[in-house]
């Protein structure tokens, strides 16, 4: 008899059964997919890092290079496991011809290199170490992916022709922090084209133990070795590699988790509605003396069947579609052979959903215990909480039309149901806004100040060895240059709290002119003041108001810490001060500048590089794009995915909810119709409710994004050394486009669903 | 004498092809203004369907219905709703009220938009009716806090608040005890005396005995009629009971 009940039941409520089935399927699909993607990402990143042997410490250096003292430092330092220097030939994009045409990607430092001997290998797409033959060339992965260069293209540099053979994965360069891109060629070819560019050295160390990186870094700076260029450490390489896809995966997982929650809310709601509908049946079963445990069995059997099917199909779908999500990971990190663990984690994901649904249903069915057969048979209605309701009187209010009033009243009588609706709408707006806020923040001009760069148009870095007394005069007289500031980068010894001496990279100059972002405090203004980067301050365990003892010209001088700022340049450990010191030599000078209007930034950068041949000039916007470009791209992708997803979700949910409400409310609807309310009146009532709720949810969603969302995004970005990250929102999108999308979607959804009111026959629900 | 309800050859069919029920089969009825008519018949004979059909609450498959000479089924939904709200009142067997409003709001609900500017007048009228029907004092209660009889009286107040031309009732006293039932019928009689046309479906001979005319239905068609003029209560009941047992009610 039970199977008969189940069969009839499934037949009788096809729509609801199908809805529950789909939500379970969706939830299990998403969770399995998250499992597959997460396992693959971590396996791929690890395998890639293993094969590529990325350096633990990397110092880029331009200019003369004393290889003997470097070698002896490496041999004598107890932390060093392996050491190598790799040349990197900077070639201007205009000197690279692709199929006879000038190469257009000039926002990056393009350079040539040959394969390393010991570590920091450049790998092909199958994670194998590449050794190009003569006149063969391998290109940076980004150019391959973006389609700037293709396999088989002809590349000409310094009159030598190369054929593109494939793309390379470059553990440290694709980290982008260096904004350099390595092309790989044969060592003989390298020698032949050497004259066209400027050679730079990558001084690379592999350490015995990664945790000694801080001590090693101190040793390195104390040893007065070459340091004209950025420093990059392994953790940043790892981070930046994972970040590009990690941020996308983080966003997608967040969305997936939220959708799983939504699915659960919907499963709960459909179940509640279903069981309310079945109260009479359940009452009858109870009345004729069937045991509760048996009644539970009937329903449990049905939902076990539904959720089992849902989970199995969800799992199958996740296997079918995982390729789509894994594409990017495969491209950047290669195959990983983690198919089995990935499959296992997918199955665990699906099983988890199954168990939760089962647990939930069992708990839900326990409610039946409290129900007396008589009450179920007599009323058949379990209202949300109508009896506890505080009444609002129609006759006492003057503002609203009768329809709007009844619409609002509807919300109050079905508080719980509508609450679920609101929560889902909040989640939908959260999902819609968060990724786009992250995108607009990273893409905004202000973000540069988080990176430790002042907000100028260009930055010029000159080696300290150059005699640059005329620099100030030159810039002052240059018609194209607007405001500018010159900074000296010097290395100072300072006393640690235990009175040992260490070295620190200090930038001197006027820090009020192109301010960076101070997490706390302000820029140093007086001679006795200093500001530390966030990573530096947390490494030294210093706070604002603390003092730091510097040794300047053999004198110990106490400086007060006035500010802590975000910085990701030079490994993130920097300091800034305002005092002047003519004695200590500059390691390098940096100039931040704005150009006058109507000046082509790229042209001006080129001409400055001609005036100062040893200088490197960065277009700051391009620098930001170089560091965050591909991260920005994947955030934008997930942002768009999120918009589409949340609109789709909102639409479906609106259909489901309003439909369910209309069905639940049919008695009331018939009453209203019988006393002369029309379809239009009733639609207006539902419309008032849904529009009000979507607006409220939207506002709450925005608040949630700016609190919780900001905290999540901030803690993610903090790991990179960017502290106190604040959203820079795209007002047009957040305050205008997103709400309009949501409201329109709900409007259309409500409009479509309430149509059924028109067809509802009075005589079906009011019977004499 | 004007015909207030004119239903010509109406047919109403429920269901599709195989499972069809012909609930009304070519039925015509005419009701004059100020009549008090009852409809009786076995369960399933089409009484409720007839009531819904002549009041425009449900579509019909064939035939036409005019109220005061106005054809009902030519109107669009909006007009029909307005027409029903202004000209007709309904009372059903089970009280139909919104659980989210209190008694007084429920009574005034259909007339709100028509009395937008004069809500206080509307509530005065409603309170007067409540007094008349013997339920004064319960206006602020929830619908779950009053008895079935009180709720039914409130339904009647709602049905007659806007002073309709016709009052329809589908077994309005079916769920009440005989004392409440009598009291409610007294109200109906008073309304009828003041000029309201009344059409009631009932099972109860005592209810039918108050009418001027009784229409008997069987299998979706009119079977016969009883017309009363000066018969006393006793004779009426005898006639009705005789007819009922003929029809097997
Ligand atoms: N909504 C409906 N769907 C299908 N059949 C119906 C519906 N309403 C009434 N019927 C059928 O029409 C016939 C007349 O019903 P009804 O007018 O309610 O009878 P009465 O009120 O005289 O008891 C019955 O056979 C009933 O089963
Ligand atoms: Mg009936």
JSON list of C-alpha atoms in Angstrom, two decimals, chain A residues 541-660:
[
{"chain": "A", "resi": 541, "resn": "UNK", "atom": "CA", "xyz": [56.10, 43.96, 15.49]},
{"chain": "A", "resi": 542, "resn": "UNK", "atom": "CA", "xyz": [56.03, 47.73, 15.52]},
{"chain": "A", "resi": 543, "resn": "UNK", "atom": "CA", "xyz": [53.07, 50.03, 15.81]},
{"chain": "A", "resi": 544, "resn": "UNK", "atom": "CA", "xyz": [52.40, 53.71, 15.42]},
{"chain": "A", "resi": 545, "resn": "UNK", "atom": "CA", "xyz": [54.13, 55.74, 18.12]},
{"chain": "A", "resi": 546, "resn": "UNK", "atom": "CA", "xyz": [56.88, 53.14, 18.60]},
{"chain": "A", "resi": 547, "resn": "UNK", "atom": "CA", "xyz": [60.43, 54.18, 17.89]},
{"chain": "A", "resi": 548, "resn": "UNK", "atom": "CA", "xyz": [62.95, 52.64, 15.57]},
{"chain": "A", "resi": 549, "resn": "UNK", "atom": "CA", "xyz": [66.69, 53.28, 15.96]},
{"chain": "A", "resi": 550, "resn": "UNK", "atom": "CA", "xyz": [68.51, 53.92, 12.71]},
{"chain": "A", "resi": 551, "resn": "UNK", "atom": "CA", "xyz": [72.24, 54.21, 12.36]},
{"chain": "A", "resi": 552, "resn": "UNK", "atom": "CA", "xyz": [72.86, 57.26, 10.22]},
{"chain": "A", "resi": 553, "resn": "UNK", "atom": "CA", "xyz": [76.47, 58.24, 9.69]},
{"chain": "A", "resi": 554, "resn": "UNK", "atom": "CA", "xyz": [77.51, 56.09, 12.63]},
{"chain": "A", "resi": 555, "resn": "UNK", "atom": "CA", "xyz": [75.11, 57.84, 14.92]},
{"chain": "A", "resi": 556, "resn": "UNK", "atom": "CA", "xyz": [72.16, 56.12, 16.45]},
{"chain": "A", "resi": 557, "resn": "UNK", "atom": "CA", "xyz": [69.04, 58.15, 15.84]},
{"chain": "A", "resi": 558, "resn": "UNK", "atom": "CA", "xyz": [65.59, 57.34, 17.17]},
{"chain": "A", "resi": 559, "resn": "UNK", "atom": "CA", "xyz": [62.76, 57.79, 14.71]},
{"chain": "A", "resi": 560, "resn": "UNK", "atom": "CA", "xyz": [59.08, 57.78, 15.64]},
{"chain": "A", "resi": 561, "resn": "UNK", "atom": "CA", "xyz": [56.79, 55.66, 13.53]},
{"chain": "A", "resi": 562, "resn": "UNK", "atom": "CA", "xyz": [54.02, 57.93, 12.22]},
{"chain": "A", "resi": 563, "resn": "UNK", "atom": "CA", "xyz": [52.31, 55.71, 9.74]},
{"chain": "A", "resi": 564, "resn": "UNK", "atom": "CA", "xyz": [51.86, 52.26, 8.29]},
{"chain": "A", "resi": 565, "resn": "UNK", "atom": "CA", "xyz": [51.10, 51.91, 4.62]},
{"chain": "A", "resi": 566, "resn": "UNK", "atom": "CA", "xyz": [50.20, 49.22, 2.12]},
{"chain": "A", "resi": 567, "resn": "UNK", "atom": "CA", "xyz": [52.97, 48.09, -0.17]},
{"chain": "A", "resi": 568, "resn": "UNK", "atom": "CA", "xyz": [53.56, 45.15, -2.44]},
{"chain": "A", "resi": 569, "resn": "UNK", "atom": "CA", "xyz": [56.69, 46.43, -4.17]},
{"chain": "A", "resi": 570, "resn": "UNK", "atom": "CA", "xyz": [60.10, 45.07, -3.28]},
{"chain": "A", "resi": 571, "resn": "UNK", "atom": "CA", "xyz": [58.71, 42.10, -1.46]},
{"chain": "A", "resi": 572, "resn": "UNK", "atom": "CA", "xyz": [56.51, 44.38, 0.56]},
{"chain": "A", "resi": 573, "resn": "UNK", "atom": "CA", "xyz": [59.14, 45.34, 3.16]},
{"chain": "A", "resi": 574, "resn": "UNK", "atom": "CA", "xyz": [59.90, 49.01, 2.81]},
{"chain": "A", "resi": 575, "resn": "UNK", "atom": "CA", "xyz": [60.09, 52.21, 4.85]},
{"chain": "A", "resi": 576, "resn": "UNK", "atom": "CA", "xyz": [59.75, 55.92, 4.15]},
{"chain": "A", "resi": 577, "resn": "UNK", "atom": "CA", "xyz": [61.28, 58.95, 5.87]},
{"chain": "A", "resi": 578, "resn": "UNK", "atom": "CA", "xyz": [61.58, 62.66, 5.25]},
{"chain": "A", "resi": 579, "resn": "UNK", "atom": "CA", "xyz": [65.04, 63.54, 6.62]},
{"chain": "A", "resi": 580, "resn": "UNK", "atom": "CA", "xyz": [67.82, 64.51, 4.26]},
{"chain": "A", "resi": 581, "resn": "UNK", "atom": "CA", "xyz": [71.20, 62.86, 4.31]},
{"chain": "A", "resi": 582, "resn": "UNK", "atom": "CA", "xyz": [73.89, 63.89, 1.88]},
{"chain": "A", "resi": 583, "resn": "UNK", "atom": "CA", "xyz": [76.44, 61.39, 3.09]},
{"chain": "A", "resi": 584, "resn": "UNK", "atom": "CA", "xyz": [74.91, 57.94, 2.62]},
{"chain": "A", "resi": 585, "resn": "UNK", "atom": "CA", "xyz": [75.01, 57.00, -1.05]},
{"chain": "A", "resi": 586, "resn": "UNK", "atom": "CA", "xyz": [71.78, 56.42, -2.97]},
{"chain": "A", "resi": 587, "resn": "UNK", "atom": "CA", "xyz": [71.18, 52.92, -4.22]},
{"chain": "A", "resi": 588, "resn": "UNK", "atom": "CA", "xyz": [68.67, 54.24, -6.64]},
{"chain": "A", "resi": 589, "resn": "UNK", "atom": "CA", "xyz": [66.51, 57.23, -7.27]},
{"chain": "A", "resi": 590, "resn": "UNK", "atom": "CA", "xyz": [62.86, 57.06, -8.12]},
{"chain": "A", "resi": 591, "resn": "UNK", "atom": "CA", "xyz": [60.79, 59.82, -9.62]},
{"chain": "A", "resi": 592, "resn": "UNK", "atom": "CA", "xyz": [57.04, 60.00, -9.61]},
{"chain": "A", "resi": 593, "resn": "UNK", "atom": "CA", "xyz": [55.51, 62.40, -12.05]},
{"chain": "A", "resi": 594, "resn": "UNK", "atom": "CA", "xyz": [52.43, 63.59, -13.83]},
{"chain": "A", "resi": 595, "resn": "UNK", "atom": "CA", "xyz": [52.56, 64.82, -17.38]},
{"chain": "A", "resi": 596, "resn": "UNK", "atom": "CA", "xyz": [50.85, 67.89, -18.69]},
{"chain": "A", "resi": 597, "resn": "UNK", "atom": "CA", "xyz": [47.61, 67.33, -20.51]},
{"chain": "A", "resi": 598, "resn": "UNK", "atom": "CA", "xyz": [47.65, 66.19, -24.14]},
{"chain": "A", "resi": 599, "resn": "UNK", "atom": "CA", "xyz": [50.96, 64.43, -23.69]},
{"chain": "A", "resi": 600, "resn": "UNK", "atom": "CA", "xyz": [51.09, 60.86, -24.95]},
{"chain": "A", "resi": 601, "resn": "UNK", "atom": "CA", "xyz": [52.31, 58.94, -21.92]},
{"chain": "A", "resi": 602, "resn": "UNK", "atom": "CA", "xyz": [53.95, 56.19, -23.93]},
{"chain": "A", "resi": 603, "resn": "UNK", "atom": "CA", "xyz": [55.84, 58.62, -26.18]},
{"chain": "A", "resi": 604, "resn": "UNK", "atom": "CA", "xyz": [57.03, 60.63, -23.22]},
{"chain": "A", "resi": 605, "resn": "UNK", "atom": "CA", "xyz": [58.19, 57.50, -21.43]},
{"chain": "A", "resi": 606, "resn": "UNK", "atom": "CA", "xyz": [60.27, 56.57, -24.46]},
{"chain": "A", "resi": 607, "resn": "UNK", "atom": "CA", "xyz": [61.85, 59.98, -24.71]},
{"chain": "A", "resi": 608, "resn": "UNK", "atom": "CA", "xyz": [62.72, 59.97, -21.00]},
{"chain": "A", "resi": 609, "resn": "UNK", "atom": "CA", "xyz": [64.35, 56.57, -21.45]},
{"chain": "A", "resi": 610, "resn": "UNK", "atom": "CA", "xyz": [66.46, 58.11, -24.21]},
{"chain": "A", "resi": 611, "resn": "UNK", "atom": "CA", "xyz": [67.53, 60.98, -22.02]},
{"chain": "A", "resi": 612, "resn": "UNK", "atom": "CA", "xyz": [68.39, 58.65, -19.15]},
{"chain": "A", "resi": 613, "resn": "UNK", "atom": "CA", "xyz": [69.54, 55.43, -20.81]},
{"chain": "A", "resi": 614, "resn": "UNK", "atom": "CA", "xyz": [70.04, 53.61, -17.52]},
{"chain": "A", "resi": 615, "resn": "UNK", "atom": "CA", "xyz": [66.61, 54.45, -16.25]},
{"chain": "A", "resi": 616, "resn": "UNK", "atom": "CA", "xyz": [63.50, 52.34, -16.28]},
{"chain": "A", "resi": 617, "resn": "UNK", "atom": "CA", "xyz": [60.29, 54.26, -16.75]},
{"chain": "A", "resi": 618, "resn": "UNK", "atom": "CA", "xyz": [56.95, 52.69, -15.92]},
{"chain": "A", "resi": 619, "resn": "UNK", "atom": "CA", "xyz": [53.56, 53.81, -16.96]},
{"chain": "A", "resi": 620, "resn": "UNK", "atom": "CA", "xyz": [51.88, 53.28, -13.63]},
{"chain": "A", "resi": 621, "resn": "UNK", "atom": "CA", "xyz": [48.54, 52.21, -15.03]},
{"chain": "A", "resi": 622, "resn": "UNK", "atom": "CA", "xyz": [50.22, 49.60, -17.19]},
{"chain": "A", "resi": 623, "resn": "UNK", "atom": "CA", "xyz": [52.26, 48.51, -14.21]},
{"chain": "A", "resi": 624, "resn": "UNK", "atom": "CA", "xyz": [49.05, 47.93, -12.30]},
{"chain": "A", "resi": 625, "resn": "UNK", "atom": "CA", "xyz": [47.60, 46.08, -15.27]},
{"chain": "A", "resi": 626, "resn": "UNK", "atom": "CA", "xyz": [50.72, 44.00, -15.53]},
{"chain": "A", "resi": 627, "resn": "UNK", "atom": "CA", "xyz": [50.54, 42.98, -11.91]},
{"chain": "A", "resi": 628, "resn": "UNK", "atom": "CA", "xyz": [46.81, 42.51, -11.74]},
{"chain": "A", "resi": 629, "resn": "UNK", "atom": "CA", "xyz": [45.79, 42.26, -15.37]},
{"chain": "A", "resi": 630, "resn": "UNK", "atom": "CA", "xyz": [44.97, 38.61, -15.54]},
{"chain": "A", "resi": 631, "resn": "UNK", "atom": "CA", "xyz": [43.57, 38.63, -12.02]},
{"chain": "A", "resi": 632, "resn": "UNK", "atom": "CA", "xyz": [41.32, 41.48, -13.11]},
{"chain": "A", "resi": 633, "resn": "UNK", "atom": "CA", "xyz": [40.26, 39.49, -16.13]},
{"chain": "A", "resi": 634, "resn": "UNK", "atom": "CA", "xyz": [39.26, 36.46, -14.17]},
{"chain": "A", "resi": 635, "resn": "UNK", "atom": "CA", "xyz": [37.46, 38.61, -11.62]},
{"chain": "A", "resi": 636, "resn": "UNK", "atom": "CA", "xyz": [35.57, 40.24, -14.40]},
{"chain": "A", "resi": 637, "resn": "UNK", "atom": "CA", "xyz": [34.64, 36.84, -15.80]},
{"chain": "A", "resi": 638, "resn": "UNK", "atom": "CA", "xyz": [33.34, 35.69, -12.47]},
{"chain": "A", "resi": 639, "resn": "UNK", "atom": "CA", "xyz": [31.63, 39.05, -12.01]},
{"chain": "A", "resi": 640, "resn": "UNK", "atom": "CA", "xyz": [29.67, 38.60, -15.21]},
{"chain": "A", "resi": 641, "resn": "UNK", "atom": "CA", "xyz": [28.95, 34.97, -14.35]},
{"chain": "A", "resi": 642, "resn": "UNK", "atom": "CA", "xyz": [27.68, 36.18, -10.99]},
{"chain": "A", "resi": 643, "resn": "UNK", "atom": "CA", "xyz": [25.34, 38.73, -12.56]},
{"chain": "A", "resi": 644, "resn": "UNK", "atom": "CA", "xyz": [23.83, 36.19, -14.91]},
{"chain": "A", "resi": 645, "resn": "UNK", "atom": "CA", "xyz": [23.59, 33.61, -12.15]},
{"chain": "A", "resi": 646, "resn": "UNK", "atom": "CA", "xyz": [21.89, 35.88, -9.69]},
{"chain": "A", "resi": 647, "resn": "UNK", "atom": "CA", "xyz": [19.41, 37.21, -12.22]},
{"chain": "A", "resi": 648, "resn": "UNK", "atom": "CA", "xyz": [18.56, 33.63, -13.22]},
{"chain": "A", "resi": 649, "resn": "UNK", "atom": "CA", "xyz": [18.32, 32.63, -9.59]},
{"chain": "A", "resi": 650, "resn": "UNK", "atom": "CA", "xyz": [16.12, 35.59, -8.71]},
{"chain": "A", "resi": 651, "resn": "UNK", "atom": "CA", "xyz": [13.82, 34.84, -11.62]},
{"chain": "A", "resi": 652, "resn": "UNK", "atom": "CA", "xyz": [13.44, 31.16, -10.76]},
{"chain": "A", "resi": 653, "resn": "UNK", "atom": "CA", "xyz": [12.95, 31.88, -7.10]},
{"chain": "A", "resi": 654, "resn": "UNK", "atom": "CA", "xyz": [10.33, 34.49, -7.82]},
{"chain": "A", "resi": 655, "resn": "UNK", "atom": "CA", "xyz": [8.45, 32.06, -10.03]},
{"chain": "A", "resi": 656, "resn": "UNK", "atom": "CA", "xyz": [8.66, 29.34, -7.42]},
{"chain": "A", "resi": 657, "resn": "UNK", "atom": "CA", "xyz": [7.70, 31.53, -4.49]},
{"chain": "A", "resi": 658, "resn": "UNK", "atom": "CA", "xyz": [4.90, 33.54, -5.91]},
{"chain": "A", "resi": 659, "resn": "UNK", "atom": "CA", "xyz": [3.46, 30.44, -7.49]},
{"chain": "A", "resi": 660, "resn": "UNK", "atom": "CA", "xyz": [3.58, 28.67, -4.16]}
]
